[in-house]
Short mmCIF file of C-alpha atoms and ligand atoms in Angstrom, two decimals:
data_model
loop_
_atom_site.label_atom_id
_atom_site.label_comp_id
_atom_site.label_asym_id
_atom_site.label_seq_id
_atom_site.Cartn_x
_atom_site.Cartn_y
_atom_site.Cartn_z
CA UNK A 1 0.00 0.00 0.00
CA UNK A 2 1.14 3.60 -0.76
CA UNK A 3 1.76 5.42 2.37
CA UNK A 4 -0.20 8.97 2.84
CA UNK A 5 1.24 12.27 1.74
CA UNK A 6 1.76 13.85 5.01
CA UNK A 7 2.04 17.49 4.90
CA UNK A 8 2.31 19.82 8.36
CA UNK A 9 1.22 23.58 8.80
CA UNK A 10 2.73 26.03 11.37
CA UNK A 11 0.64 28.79 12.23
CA UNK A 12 -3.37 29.40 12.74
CA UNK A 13 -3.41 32.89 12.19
CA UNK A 14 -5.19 33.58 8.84
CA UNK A 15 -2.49 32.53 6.30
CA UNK A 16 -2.03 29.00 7.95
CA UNK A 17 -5.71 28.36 7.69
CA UNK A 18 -6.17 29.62 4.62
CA UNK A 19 -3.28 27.00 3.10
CA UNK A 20 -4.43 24.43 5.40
CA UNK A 21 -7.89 25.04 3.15
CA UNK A 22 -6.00 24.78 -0.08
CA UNK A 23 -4.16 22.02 0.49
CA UNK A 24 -7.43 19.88 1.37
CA UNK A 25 -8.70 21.27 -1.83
CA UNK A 26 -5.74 20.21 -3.90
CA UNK A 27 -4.04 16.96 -2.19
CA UNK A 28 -7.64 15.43 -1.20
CA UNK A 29 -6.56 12.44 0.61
CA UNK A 30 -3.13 13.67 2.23
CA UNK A 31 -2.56 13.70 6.14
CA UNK A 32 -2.77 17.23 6.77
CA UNK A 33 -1.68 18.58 10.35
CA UNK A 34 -1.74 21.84 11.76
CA UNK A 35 -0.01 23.63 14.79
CA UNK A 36 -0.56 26.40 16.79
CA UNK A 37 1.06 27.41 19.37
CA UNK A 38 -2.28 29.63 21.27
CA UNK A 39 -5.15 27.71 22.15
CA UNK A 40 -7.54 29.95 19.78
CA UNK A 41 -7.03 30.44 16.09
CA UNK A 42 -5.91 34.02 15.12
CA UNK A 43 -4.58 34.80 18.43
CA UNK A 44 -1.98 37.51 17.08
CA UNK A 45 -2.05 39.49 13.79
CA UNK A 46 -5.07 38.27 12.79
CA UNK A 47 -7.23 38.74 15.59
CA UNK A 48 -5.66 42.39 15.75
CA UNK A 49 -6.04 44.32 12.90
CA UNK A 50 -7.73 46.91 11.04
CA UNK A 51 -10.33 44.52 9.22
CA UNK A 52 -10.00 46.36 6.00
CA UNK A 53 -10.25 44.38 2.76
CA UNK A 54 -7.54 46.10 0.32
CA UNK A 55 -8.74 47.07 -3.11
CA UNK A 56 -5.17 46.80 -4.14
CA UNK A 57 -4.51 50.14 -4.08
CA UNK A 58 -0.70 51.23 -2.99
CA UNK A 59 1.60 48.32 -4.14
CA UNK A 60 3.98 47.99 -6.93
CA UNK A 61 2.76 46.66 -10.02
CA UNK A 62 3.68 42.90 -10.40
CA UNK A 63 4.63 42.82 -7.30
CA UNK A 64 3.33 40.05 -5.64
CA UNK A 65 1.28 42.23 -3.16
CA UNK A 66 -0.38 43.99 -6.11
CA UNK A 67 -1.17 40.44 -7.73
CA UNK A 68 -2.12 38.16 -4.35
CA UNK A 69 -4.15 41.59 -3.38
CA UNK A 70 -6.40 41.76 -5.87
CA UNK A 71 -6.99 37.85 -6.71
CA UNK A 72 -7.08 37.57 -2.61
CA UNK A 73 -10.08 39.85 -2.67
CA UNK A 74 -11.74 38.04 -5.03
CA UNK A 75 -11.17 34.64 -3.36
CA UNK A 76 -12.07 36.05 -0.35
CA UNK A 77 -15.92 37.49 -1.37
CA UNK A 78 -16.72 34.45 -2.85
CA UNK A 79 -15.66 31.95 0.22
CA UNK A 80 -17.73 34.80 2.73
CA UNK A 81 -20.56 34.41 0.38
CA UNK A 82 -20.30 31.06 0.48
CA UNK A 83 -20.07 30.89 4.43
CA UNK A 84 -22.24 33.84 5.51
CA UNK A 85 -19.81 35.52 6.66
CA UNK A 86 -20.49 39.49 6.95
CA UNK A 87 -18.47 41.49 4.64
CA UNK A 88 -19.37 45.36 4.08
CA UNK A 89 -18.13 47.34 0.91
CA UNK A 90 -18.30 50.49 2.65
CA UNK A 91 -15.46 52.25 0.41
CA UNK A 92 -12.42 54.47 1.44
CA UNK A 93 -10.85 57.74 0.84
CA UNK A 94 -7.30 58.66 0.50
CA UNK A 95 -7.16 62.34 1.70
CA UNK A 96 -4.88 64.73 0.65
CA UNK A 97 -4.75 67.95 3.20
CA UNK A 98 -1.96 70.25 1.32
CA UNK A 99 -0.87 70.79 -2.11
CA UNK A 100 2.43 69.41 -1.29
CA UNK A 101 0.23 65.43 -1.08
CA UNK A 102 -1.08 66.11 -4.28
CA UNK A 103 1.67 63.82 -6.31
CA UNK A 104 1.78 61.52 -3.87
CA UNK A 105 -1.74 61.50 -4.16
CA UNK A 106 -1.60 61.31 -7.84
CA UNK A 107 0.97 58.11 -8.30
CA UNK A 108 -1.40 56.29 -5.89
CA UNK A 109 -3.90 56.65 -8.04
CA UNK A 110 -2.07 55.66 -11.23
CA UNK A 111 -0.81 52.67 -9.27
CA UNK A 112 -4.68 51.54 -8.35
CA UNK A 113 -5.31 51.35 -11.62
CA UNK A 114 -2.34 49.47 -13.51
CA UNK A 115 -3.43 47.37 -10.11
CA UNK A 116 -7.33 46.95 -11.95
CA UNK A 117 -8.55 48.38 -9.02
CA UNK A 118 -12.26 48.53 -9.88
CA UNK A 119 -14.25 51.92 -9.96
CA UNK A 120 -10.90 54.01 -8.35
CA UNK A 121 -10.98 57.39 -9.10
CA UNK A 122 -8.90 60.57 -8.24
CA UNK A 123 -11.44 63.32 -7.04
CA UNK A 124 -11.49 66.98 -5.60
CA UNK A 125 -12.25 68.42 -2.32
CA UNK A 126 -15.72 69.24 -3.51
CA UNK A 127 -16.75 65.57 -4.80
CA UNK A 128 -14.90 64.37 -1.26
CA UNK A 129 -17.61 65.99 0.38
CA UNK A 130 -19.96 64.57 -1.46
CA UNK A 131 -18.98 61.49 -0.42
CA UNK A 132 -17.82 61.79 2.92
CA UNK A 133 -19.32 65.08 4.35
CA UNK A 134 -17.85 65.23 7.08
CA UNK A 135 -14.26 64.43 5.68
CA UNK A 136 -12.18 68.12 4.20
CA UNK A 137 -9.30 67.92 2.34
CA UNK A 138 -8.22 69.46 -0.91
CA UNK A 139 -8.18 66.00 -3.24
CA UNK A 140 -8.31 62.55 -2.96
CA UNK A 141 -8.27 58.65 -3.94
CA UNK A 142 -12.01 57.11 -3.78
CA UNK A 143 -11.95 53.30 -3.68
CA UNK A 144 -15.66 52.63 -3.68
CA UNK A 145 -14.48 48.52 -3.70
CA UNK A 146 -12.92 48.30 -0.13
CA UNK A 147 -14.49 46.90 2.40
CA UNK A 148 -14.36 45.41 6.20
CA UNK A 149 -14.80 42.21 7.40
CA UNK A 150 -13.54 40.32 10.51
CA UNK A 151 -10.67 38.28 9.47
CA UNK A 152 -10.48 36.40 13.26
CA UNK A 153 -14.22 35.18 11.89
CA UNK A 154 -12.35 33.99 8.75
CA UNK A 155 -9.89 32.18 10.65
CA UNK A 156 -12.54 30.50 12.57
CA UNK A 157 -14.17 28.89 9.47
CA UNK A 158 -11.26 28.08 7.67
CA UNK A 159 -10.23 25.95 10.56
CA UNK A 160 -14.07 24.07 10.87
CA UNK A 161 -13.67 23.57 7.25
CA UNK A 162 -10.07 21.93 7.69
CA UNK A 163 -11.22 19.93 10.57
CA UNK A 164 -14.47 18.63 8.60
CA UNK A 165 -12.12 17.95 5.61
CA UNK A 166 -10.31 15.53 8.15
CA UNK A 167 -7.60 18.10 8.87
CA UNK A 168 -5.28 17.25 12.39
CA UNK A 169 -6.10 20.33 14.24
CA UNK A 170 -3.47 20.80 16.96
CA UNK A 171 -4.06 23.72 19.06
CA UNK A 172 -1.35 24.34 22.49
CA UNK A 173 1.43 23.06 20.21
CA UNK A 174 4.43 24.68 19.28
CA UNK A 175 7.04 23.65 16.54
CA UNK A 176 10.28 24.37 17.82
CA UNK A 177 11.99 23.50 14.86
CA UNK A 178 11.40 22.16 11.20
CA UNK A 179 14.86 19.55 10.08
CA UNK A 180 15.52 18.00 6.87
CA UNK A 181 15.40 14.51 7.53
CA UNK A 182 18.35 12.60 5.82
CA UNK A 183 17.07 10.21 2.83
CA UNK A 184 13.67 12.96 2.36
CA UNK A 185 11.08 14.94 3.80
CA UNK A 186 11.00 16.93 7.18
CA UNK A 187 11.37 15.92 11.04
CA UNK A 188 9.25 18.78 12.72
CA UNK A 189 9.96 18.92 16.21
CA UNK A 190 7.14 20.39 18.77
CA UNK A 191 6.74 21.16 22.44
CA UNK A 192 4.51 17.50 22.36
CA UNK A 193 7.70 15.50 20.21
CA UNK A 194 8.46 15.14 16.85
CA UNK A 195 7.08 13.42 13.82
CA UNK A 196 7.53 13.27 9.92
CA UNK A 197 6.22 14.98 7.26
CA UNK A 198 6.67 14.83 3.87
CA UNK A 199 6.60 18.95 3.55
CA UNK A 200 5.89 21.36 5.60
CA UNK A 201 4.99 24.80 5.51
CA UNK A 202 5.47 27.47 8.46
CA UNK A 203 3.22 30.65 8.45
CA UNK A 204 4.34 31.94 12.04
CA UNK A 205 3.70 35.53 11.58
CA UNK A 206 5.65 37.28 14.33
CA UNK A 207 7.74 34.16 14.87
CA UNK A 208 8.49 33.20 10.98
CA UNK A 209 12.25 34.56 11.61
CA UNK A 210 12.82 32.57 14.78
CA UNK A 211 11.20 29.53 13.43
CA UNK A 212 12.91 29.78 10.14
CA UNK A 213 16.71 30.35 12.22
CA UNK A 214 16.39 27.57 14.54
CA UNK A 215 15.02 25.07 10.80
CA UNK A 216 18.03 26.53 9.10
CA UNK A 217 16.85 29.19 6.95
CA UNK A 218 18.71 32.17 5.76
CA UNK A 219 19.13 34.34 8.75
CA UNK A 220 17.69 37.62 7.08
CA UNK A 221 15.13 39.26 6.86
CA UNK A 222 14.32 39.25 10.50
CA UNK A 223 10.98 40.43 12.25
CA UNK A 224 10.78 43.56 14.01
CA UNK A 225 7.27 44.20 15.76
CA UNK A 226 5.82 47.21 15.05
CA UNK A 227 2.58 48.01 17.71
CA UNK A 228 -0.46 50.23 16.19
CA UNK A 229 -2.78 51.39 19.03
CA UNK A 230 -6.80 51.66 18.07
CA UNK A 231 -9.13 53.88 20.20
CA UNK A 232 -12.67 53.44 19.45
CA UNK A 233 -15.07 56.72 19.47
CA UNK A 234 -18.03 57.24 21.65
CA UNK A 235 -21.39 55.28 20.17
CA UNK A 236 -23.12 59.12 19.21
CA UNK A 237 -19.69 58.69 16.50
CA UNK A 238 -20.42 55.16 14.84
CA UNK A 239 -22.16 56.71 11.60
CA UNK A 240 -19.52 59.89 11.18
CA UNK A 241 -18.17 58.57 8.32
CA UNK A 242 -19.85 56.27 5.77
CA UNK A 243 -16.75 54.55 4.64
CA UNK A 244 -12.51 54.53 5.77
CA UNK A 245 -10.87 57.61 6.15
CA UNK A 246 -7.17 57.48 5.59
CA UNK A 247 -4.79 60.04 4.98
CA UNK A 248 -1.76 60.15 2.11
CA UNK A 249 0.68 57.81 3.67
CA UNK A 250 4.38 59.05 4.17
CA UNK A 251 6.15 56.89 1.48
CA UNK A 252 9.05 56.08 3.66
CA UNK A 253 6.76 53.93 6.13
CA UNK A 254 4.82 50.58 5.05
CA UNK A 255 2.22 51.57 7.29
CA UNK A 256 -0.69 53.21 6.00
CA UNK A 257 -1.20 56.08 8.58
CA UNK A 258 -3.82 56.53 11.40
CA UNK A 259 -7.09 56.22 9.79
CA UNK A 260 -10.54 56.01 10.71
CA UNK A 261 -12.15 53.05 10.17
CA UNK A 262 -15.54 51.60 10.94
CA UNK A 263 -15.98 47.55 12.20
CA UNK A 264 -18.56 45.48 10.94
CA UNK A 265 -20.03 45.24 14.14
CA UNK A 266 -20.69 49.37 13.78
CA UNK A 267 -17.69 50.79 16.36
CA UNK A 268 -15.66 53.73 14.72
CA UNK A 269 -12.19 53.38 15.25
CA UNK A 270 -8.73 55.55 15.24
CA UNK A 271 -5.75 53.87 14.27
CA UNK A 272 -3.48 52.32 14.36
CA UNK A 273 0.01 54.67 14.87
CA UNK A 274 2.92 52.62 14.03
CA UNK A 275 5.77 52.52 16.62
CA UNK A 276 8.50 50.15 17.57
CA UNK A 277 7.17 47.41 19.74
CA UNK A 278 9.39 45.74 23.04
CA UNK A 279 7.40 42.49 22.63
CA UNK A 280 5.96 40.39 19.97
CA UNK A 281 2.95 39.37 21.51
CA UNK A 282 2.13 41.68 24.37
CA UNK A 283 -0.66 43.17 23.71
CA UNK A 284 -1.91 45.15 26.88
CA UNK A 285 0.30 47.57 29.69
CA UNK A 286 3.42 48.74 28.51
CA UNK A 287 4.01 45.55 26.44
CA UNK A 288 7.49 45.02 27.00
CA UNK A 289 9.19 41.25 26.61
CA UNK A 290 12.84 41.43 27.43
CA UNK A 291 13.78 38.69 24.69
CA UNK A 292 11.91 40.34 22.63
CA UNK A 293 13.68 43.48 22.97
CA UNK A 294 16.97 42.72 23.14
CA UNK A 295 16.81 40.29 19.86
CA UNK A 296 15.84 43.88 18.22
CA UNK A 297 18.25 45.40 19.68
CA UNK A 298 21.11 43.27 19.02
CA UNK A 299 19.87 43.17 15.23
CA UNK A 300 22.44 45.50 13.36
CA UNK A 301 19.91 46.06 10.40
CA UNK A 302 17.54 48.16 13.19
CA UNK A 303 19.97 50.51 13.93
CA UNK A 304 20.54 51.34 10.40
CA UNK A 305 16.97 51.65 10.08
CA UNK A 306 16.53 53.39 12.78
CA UNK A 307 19.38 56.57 11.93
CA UNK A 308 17.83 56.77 8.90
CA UNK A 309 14.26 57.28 10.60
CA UNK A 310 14.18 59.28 13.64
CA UNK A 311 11.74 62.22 12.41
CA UNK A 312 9.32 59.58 11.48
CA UNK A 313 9.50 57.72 14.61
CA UNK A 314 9.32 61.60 16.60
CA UNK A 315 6.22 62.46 14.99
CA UNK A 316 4.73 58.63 16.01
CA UNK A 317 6.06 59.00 19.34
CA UNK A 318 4.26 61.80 19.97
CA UNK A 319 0.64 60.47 18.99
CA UNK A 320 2.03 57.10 21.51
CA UNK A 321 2.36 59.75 24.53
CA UNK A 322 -0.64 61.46 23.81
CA UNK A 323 -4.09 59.85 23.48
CA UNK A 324 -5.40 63.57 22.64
CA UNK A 325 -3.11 63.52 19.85
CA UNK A 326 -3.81 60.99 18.04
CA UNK A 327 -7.53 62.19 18.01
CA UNK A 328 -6.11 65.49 17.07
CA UNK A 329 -4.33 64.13 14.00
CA UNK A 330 -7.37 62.11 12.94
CA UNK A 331 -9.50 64.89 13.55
CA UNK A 332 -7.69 67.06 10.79
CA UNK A 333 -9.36 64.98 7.86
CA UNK A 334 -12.91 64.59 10.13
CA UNK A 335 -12.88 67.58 12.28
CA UNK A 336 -16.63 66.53 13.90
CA UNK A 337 -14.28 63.99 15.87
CA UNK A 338 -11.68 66.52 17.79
CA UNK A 339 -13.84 66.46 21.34
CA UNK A 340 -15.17 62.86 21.08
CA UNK A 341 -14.68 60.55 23.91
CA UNK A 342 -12.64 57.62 23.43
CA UNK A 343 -11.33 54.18 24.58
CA UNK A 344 -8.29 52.53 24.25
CA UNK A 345 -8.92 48.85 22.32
CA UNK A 346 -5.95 46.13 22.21
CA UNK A 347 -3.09 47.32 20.41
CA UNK A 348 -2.11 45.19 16.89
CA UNK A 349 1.27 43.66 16.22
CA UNK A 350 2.58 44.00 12.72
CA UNK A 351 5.56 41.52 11.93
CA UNK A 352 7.65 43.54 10.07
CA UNK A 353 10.60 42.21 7.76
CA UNK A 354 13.72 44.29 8.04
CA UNK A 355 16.47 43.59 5.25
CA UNK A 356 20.10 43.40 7.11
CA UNK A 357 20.69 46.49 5.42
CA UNK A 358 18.46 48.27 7.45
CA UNK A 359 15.65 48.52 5.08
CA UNK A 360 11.44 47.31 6.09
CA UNK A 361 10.81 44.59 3.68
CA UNK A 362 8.11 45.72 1.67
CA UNK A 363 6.63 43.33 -0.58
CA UNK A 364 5.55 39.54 1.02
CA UNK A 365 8.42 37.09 1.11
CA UNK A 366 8.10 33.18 0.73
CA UNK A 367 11.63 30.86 1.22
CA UNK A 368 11.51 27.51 -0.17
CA UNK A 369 14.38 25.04 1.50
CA UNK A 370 13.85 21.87 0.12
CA UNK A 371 10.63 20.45 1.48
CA UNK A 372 10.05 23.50 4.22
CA UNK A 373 8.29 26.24 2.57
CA UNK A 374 8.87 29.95 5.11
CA UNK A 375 6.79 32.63 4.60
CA UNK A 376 8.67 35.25 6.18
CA UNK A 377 6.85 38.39 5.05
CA UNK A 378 3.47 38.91 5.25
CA UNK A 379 2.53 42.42 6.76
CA UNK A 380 -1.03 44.40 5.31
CA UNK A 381 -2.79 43.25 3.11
CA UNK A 382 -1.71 39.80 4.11
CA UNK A 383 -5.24 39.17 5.94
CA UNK A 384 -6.83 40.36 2.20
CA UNK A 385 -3.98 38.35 0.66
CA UNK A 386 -4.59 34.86 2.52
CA UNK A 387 -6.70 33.49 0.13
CA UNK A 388 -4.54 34.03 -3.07
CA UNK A 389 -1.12 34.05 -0.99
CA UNK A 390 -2.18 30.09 0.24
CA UNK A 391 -2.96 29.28 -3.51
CA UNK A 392 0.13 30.38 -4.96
CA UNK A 393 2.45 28.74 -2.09
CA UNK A 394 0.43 25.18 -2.50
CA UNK A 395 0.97 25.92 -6.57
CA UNK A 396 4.73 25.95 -5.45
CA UNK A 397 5.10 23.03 -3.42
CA UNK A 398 2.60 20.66 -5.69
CA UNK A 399 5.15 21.44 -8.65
CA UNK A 400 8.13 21.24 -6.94
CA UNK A 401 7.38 17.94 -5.31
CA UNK A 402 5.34 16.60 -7.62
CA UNK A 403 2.90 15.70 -4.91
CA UNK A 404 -0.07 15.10 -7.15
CA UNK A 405 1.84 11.66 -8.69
CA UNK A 406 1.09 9.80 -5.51
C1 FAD B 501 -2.20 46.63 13.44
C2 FAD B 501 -2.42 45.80 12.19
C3 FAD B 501 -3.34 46.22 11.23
C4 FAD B 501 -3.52 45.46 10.06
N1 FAD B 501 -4.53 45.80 9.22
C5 FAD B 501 -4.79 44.98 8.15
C6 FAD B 501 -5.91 45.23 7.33
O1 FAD B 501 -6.72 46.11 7.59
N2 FAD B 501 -6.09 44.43 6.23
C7 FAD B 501 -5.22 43.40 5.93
O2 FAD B 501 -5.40 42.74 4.92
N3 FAD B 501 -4.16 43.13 6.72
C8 FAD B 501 -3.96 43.88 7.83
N4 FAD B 501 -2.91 43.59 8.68
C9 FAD B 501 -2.02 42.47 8.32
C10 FAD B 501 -2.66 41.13 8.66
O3 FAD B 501 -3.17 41.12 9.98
C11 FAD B 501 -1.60 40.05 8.49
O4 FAD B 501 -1.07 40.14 7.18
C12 FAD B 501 -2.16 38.64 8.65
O5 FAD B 501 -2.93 38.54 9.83
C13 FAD B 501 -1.01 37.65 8.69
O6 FAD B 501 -1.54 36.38 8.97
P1 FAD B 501 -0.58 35.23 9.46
O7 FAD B 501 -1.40 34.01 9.52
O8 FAD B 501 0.65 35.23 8.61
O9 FAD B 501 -0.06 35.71 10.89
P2 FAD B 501 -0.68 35.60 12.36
O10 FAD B 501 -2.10 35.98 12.40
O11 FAD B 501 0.24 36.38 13.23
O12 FAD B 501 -0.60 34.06 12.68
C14 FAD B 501 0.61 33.37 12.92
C15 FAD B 501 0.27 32.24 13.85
O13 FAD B 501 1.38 31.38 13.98
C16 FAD B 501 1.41 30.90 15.31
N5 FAD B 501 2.78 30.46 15.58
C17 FAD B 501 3.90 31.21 15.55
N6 FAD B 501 4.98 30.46 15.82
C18 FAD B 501 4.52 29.20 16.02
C19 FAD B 501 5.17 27.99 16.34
N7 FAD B 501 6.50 27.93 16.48
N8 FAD B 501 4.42 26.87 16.51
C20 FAD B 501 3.05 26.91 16.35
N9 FAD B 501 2.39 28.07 16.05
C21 FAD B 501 3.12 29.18 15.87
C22 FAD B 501 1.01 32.12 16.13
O14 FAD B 501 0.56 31.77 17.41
C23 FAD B 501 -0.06 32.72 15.26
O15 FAD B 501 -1.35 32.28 15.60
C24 FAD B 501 -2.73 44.31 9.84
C25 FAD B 501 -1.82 43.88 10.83
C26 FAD B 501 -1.70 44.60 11.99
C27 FAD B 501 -0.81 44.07 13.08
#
């Protein structure tokens, strides 16, 4: 008798689940395991975010964030149709405050659409107001095709799915390491001891760099955390703005600025800032993880990102000290929000790739050693991404290991 394909998955955040999903789809009648460390699915970035489906609108053309973007979006409405799951196309601005954002402005716009981003057009202050009347600025980006959703919900049915597909659902177990076993495939070793797999493939978010180290991987690019804080606005707030409100994002960041952005269970949020984390998972108090912070510290490719960005990190810092602030900032696009009362929510995570020459990793990055499979960079839209970014790393692995002969 021909023995199973056995094939293991690190990671239940979105990503994980999603090519846990894939693989049933494509390998139908392979052993398919997957562990997570937490004893929830989407525990860390995907339980924290912004739940913004990406239109596809910032990234560089044939990249693959502009390809997996767009394709993920489409994967993604038709699986929530199929599952009920709620999904609002509420639209966004891009908001431009001073002439000096106007070409910034513009080459977003030109990137949307060599992305195909449907129905994206560049508009004045005028037609803003139109659409967002409470929203001032002197141009902007309308994306009338984004939307929110709750990618922890996502998570959640990706993982009944794998489990009614037969899928080994391991939740409380961490891989501590992924080896190349000698002859072929993988011994991966976990806090509960170690079995083999025929391929394996690690989605570990905030931990991909540690994971991939200790399974022999290429040492770079490693993680730094980067924490966003969210406040949500008083309930008399929920309806101030009909869709997102972002502003033109400073093209030396990845992050997308401090926007406001409505849930799909009606809060109004502010957020998130973007400023260097001292833990990885700590996601209440001051947050700080002495591991954590020393492994940045003792990273040589931070400090040359760091000289090179102090005025950026100044301005966050100052919106990190100051609750008032922040609202202040936000309140410059949607000035009805400057004396609203506010709550703190959980701050978000990001796992950010830095290159060892100092510079933040901007487009998603997938290693292939052998049978292991790393993705090692999967920051915003990844949760919009999950869909088409599982697809394309099953694609991979099929061909290379010619996994459908057995
Ligand atoms: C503040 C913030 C805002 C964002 N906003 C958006 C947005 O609006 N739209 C969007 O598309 N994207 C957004 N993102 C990005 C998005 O959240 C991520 O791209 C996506 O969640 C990544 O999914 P993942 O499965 O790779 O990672 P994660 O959700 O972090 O999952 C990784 C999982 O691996 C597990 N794990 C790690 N190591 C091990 C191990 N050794 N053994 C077993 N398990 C392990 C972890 O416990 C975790 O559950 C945002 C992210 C943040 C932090």
């Amino acid at each position: 008798m021909v023995e199973k394909r056995r094939v293991a998955v690190v990671g239940g955040g979105i990503i994980g689940a999603a090519v846990v999903r894939e693989l049933t789809q494509r390998l139908p009648g392979a052993e398919i395991v997957l562990f997570e460390k937490e004893r929830e699915p989407a525990a860390h970035q995907t339980g924290h975010n912004s739940g913004v489906v990406h239109a596809g609108l910032y990234y560089e053309p044939g990249g693959l964030k502009a390809r997996l973007c767009r394709r993920g979006v489409r994967l993604l409405q038709s699986y929530v149709a199929e599952r009920d799951i709620p999904y609002e196309r509420c639209g966004k601005v891009v908001v431009a405050l001073e002439e000096e954002e106007r070409g910034r402005l513009e080459a977003i716009h030109d990137r949307a659409r060599r992305n195909g981003v449907p129905g994206v057009r560049l508009i004045s202050g005028g037609e803003l107001r139109e659409i967002e009347p409470e929203a001032r600025g002197i141009a902007a980006v309308h994306s009338p095709d984004t939307a929110i959703i709750d990618f922890a919900a996502v998570t959640r049915a990706l993982v009944e799915d794998a489990r009614s597909a037969g899928v080994d659902v391991r939740l409380g177990v961490e891989v501590t390491a992924i080896e190349t076993a000698p002859g072929a495939g993988v011994r991966v070793r976990t806090s509960r001891g170690d079995e083999r797999f025929d391929n394996a493939i690690a989605c570990a978010g905030l931990q991909s760099d540690r994971l991939a180290r200790r399974s022999g991987a290429a040492k770079s690019p490693s993680i730094v955390p980067f924490f966003g804080q969210y406040l949500v606005l008083e309930p008399r707030f929920r309806d101030i703005t009909r869709g997102l409100v972002y502003p033109v994002p400073d093209p030396k960041y990845p992050f997308l600025g401090v926007h406001l952005t409505k849930r799909v269970d009606g809060a109004m949020t502010v957020g998130p800032n973007a400023f260097l984390s001292f833990s990885r998972e700590i996601y209440r108090g001051l947050g700080i993880d002495v591991r954590d912070a020393l492994e940045t510290a003792a990273d040589p490719g931070f400090w040359r990102f760091a000289a090179g960005n102090l005025a950026g990190a100044r301005r966050e810092l100052l919106g990190v000290l100051s609750t008032k602030k922040f609202i202040k900032d936000a309140a410059r696009y949607v000035p009805a929000i400057e004396d609203a009362r506010y709550a703190r929510l959980p701050r978000g995570i990001r796992a950010q790739a830095l290159a060892a020459n100092g510079s933040l990793v901007d487009d998603f990055v997938i290693q292939h050693v052998g049978p292991v499979t790393h993705l090692r960079n999967a920051p915003s839209p990844g949760a919009t991404s999950s869909l088409a970014i599982a697809e394309h790393i099953v694609e991979h692995v099929l061909e290379r290991h010619d996994l459908k002969a057995r």
